[in-house]
């Protein structure tokens, strides 16, 4: 799952860089307002890419990881209805 998020992130950032380069390298020769619009769109992509890259998937079970504090883990297991063997 991590690889898929990473691929999406790099695809989005590649699109962002491509928009900037095309806007000021090519499109500005014909239309400056369109080039500025392309840059505005490219400006929105990095925050969205960061959200995509850091999103947790439904199969990411980070909430089940033990915290390292036995008393806290036992308390949370009791709340969740789990029986954890004593160590």
Coordinates of C-alpha atoms in Angstrom, one line a residue:
X1 CA 0.0 0.0 0.0
X2 CA 2.9 2.4 0.8
X3 CA 4.2 2.0 -2.8
X4 CA 0.9 3.0 -4.3
X5 CA 0.7 6.1 -2.2
X6 CA 4.4 6.9 -3.1
X7 CA 3.7 6.5 -6.8
X8 CA 0.7 8.8 -6.6
X9 CA 2.7 11.4 -4.7
X10 CA 5.5 11.4 -7.3
X11 CA 3.0 11.5 -10.2
X12 CA 1.2 14.5 -8.6
X13 CA 4.5 16.3 -8.0
X14 CA 5.7 15.5 -11.5
X15 CA 2.5 17.0 -12.8
X16 CA 3.1 20.1 -10.7
X17 CA 6.7 20.6 -12.0
X18 CA 5.5 19.9 -15.6
X19 CA 2.8 22.6 -15.3
X20 CA 5.3 25.2 -14.0
X21 CA 7.8 24.4 -16.7
X22 CA 5.2 24.4 -19.5
X23 CA 3.5 27.5 -18.2
X24 CA 6.6 29.7 -18.3
X25 CA 8.6 28.0 -21.0
X26 CA 5.9 27.6 -23.6
X27 CA 2.4 28.8 -22.8
X28 CA 3.4 32.4 -21.8
X29 CA 4.5 33.0 -25.4
X30 CA 0.8 32.8 -26.4
X31 CA -1.1 33.7 -23.3
X32 CA 0.2 35.0 -20.0
X33 CA -3.2 34.7 -18.2
X34 CA -3.3 31.0 -19.1
X35 CA 0.2 30.6 -17.9
X36 CA -0.7 32.2 -14.6
X37 CA -3.8 29.9 -14.3
X38 CA -1.5 26.9 -14.9
X39 CA 0.7 28.1 -12.0
X40 CA -2.3 28.5 -9.7
X41 CA -3.3 25.0 -10.4
X42 CA 0.2 23.8 -9.9
X43 CA 0.3 25.7 -6.6
X44 CA -2.6 23.6 -5.2
X45 CA -1.1 20.3 -6.1
X46 CA 1.7 20.0 -3.4
X47 CA -0.6 20.2 -0.4
X48 CA -2.9 17.6 -2.0
X49 CA 0.0 15.4 -2.8
X50 CA 1.2 15.6 0.8
X51 CA -2.3 14.6 2.0
X52 CA -2.4 11.6 -0.5
X53 CA 1.1 10.5 0.7
X54 CA 0.2 10.6 4.4
X55 CA -3.3 9.2 4.2
X56 CA -3.8 6.0 6.2
X57 CA -5.5 3.2 4.3
X58 CA -8.2 0.9 5.7
X59 CA -5.7 -2.0 6.0
X60 CA -3.2 0.2 7.9
X61 CA -3.7 -1.1 11.5
X62 CA -1.7 1.6 13.3
X63 CA -4.3 1.9 16.1
X64 CA -3.7 -1.7 17.1
X65 CA 0.1 -1.3 17.7
X66 CA 1.0 -1.5 21.4
X67 CA 2.2 1.7 22.9
X68 CA 5.0 0.1 25.0
X69 CA 3.3 1.0 28.3
X70 CA 1.9 -2.3 29.6
X71 CA -0.6 -0.7 31.9
X72 CA -2.0 1.5 29.1
X73 CA -2.0 -1.3 26.6
X74 CA -3.9 -3.5 29.1
X75 CA -6.4 -0.7 29.7
X76 CA -7.0 -0.1 26.0
X77 CA -7.4 -3.9 25.4
X78 CA -10.0 -4.0 28.2
X79 CA -11.9 -1.1 26.6
X80 CA -11.7 -2.8 23.2
X81 CA -12.9 -6.1 24.6
X82 CA -9.7 -8.0 23.8
X83 CA -8.1 -10.4 26.1
X84 CA -4.3 -10.1 26.0
X85 CA -2.1 -12.7 27.6
X86 CA -0.1 -11.4 30.6
X87 CA 3.6 -11.3 30.1

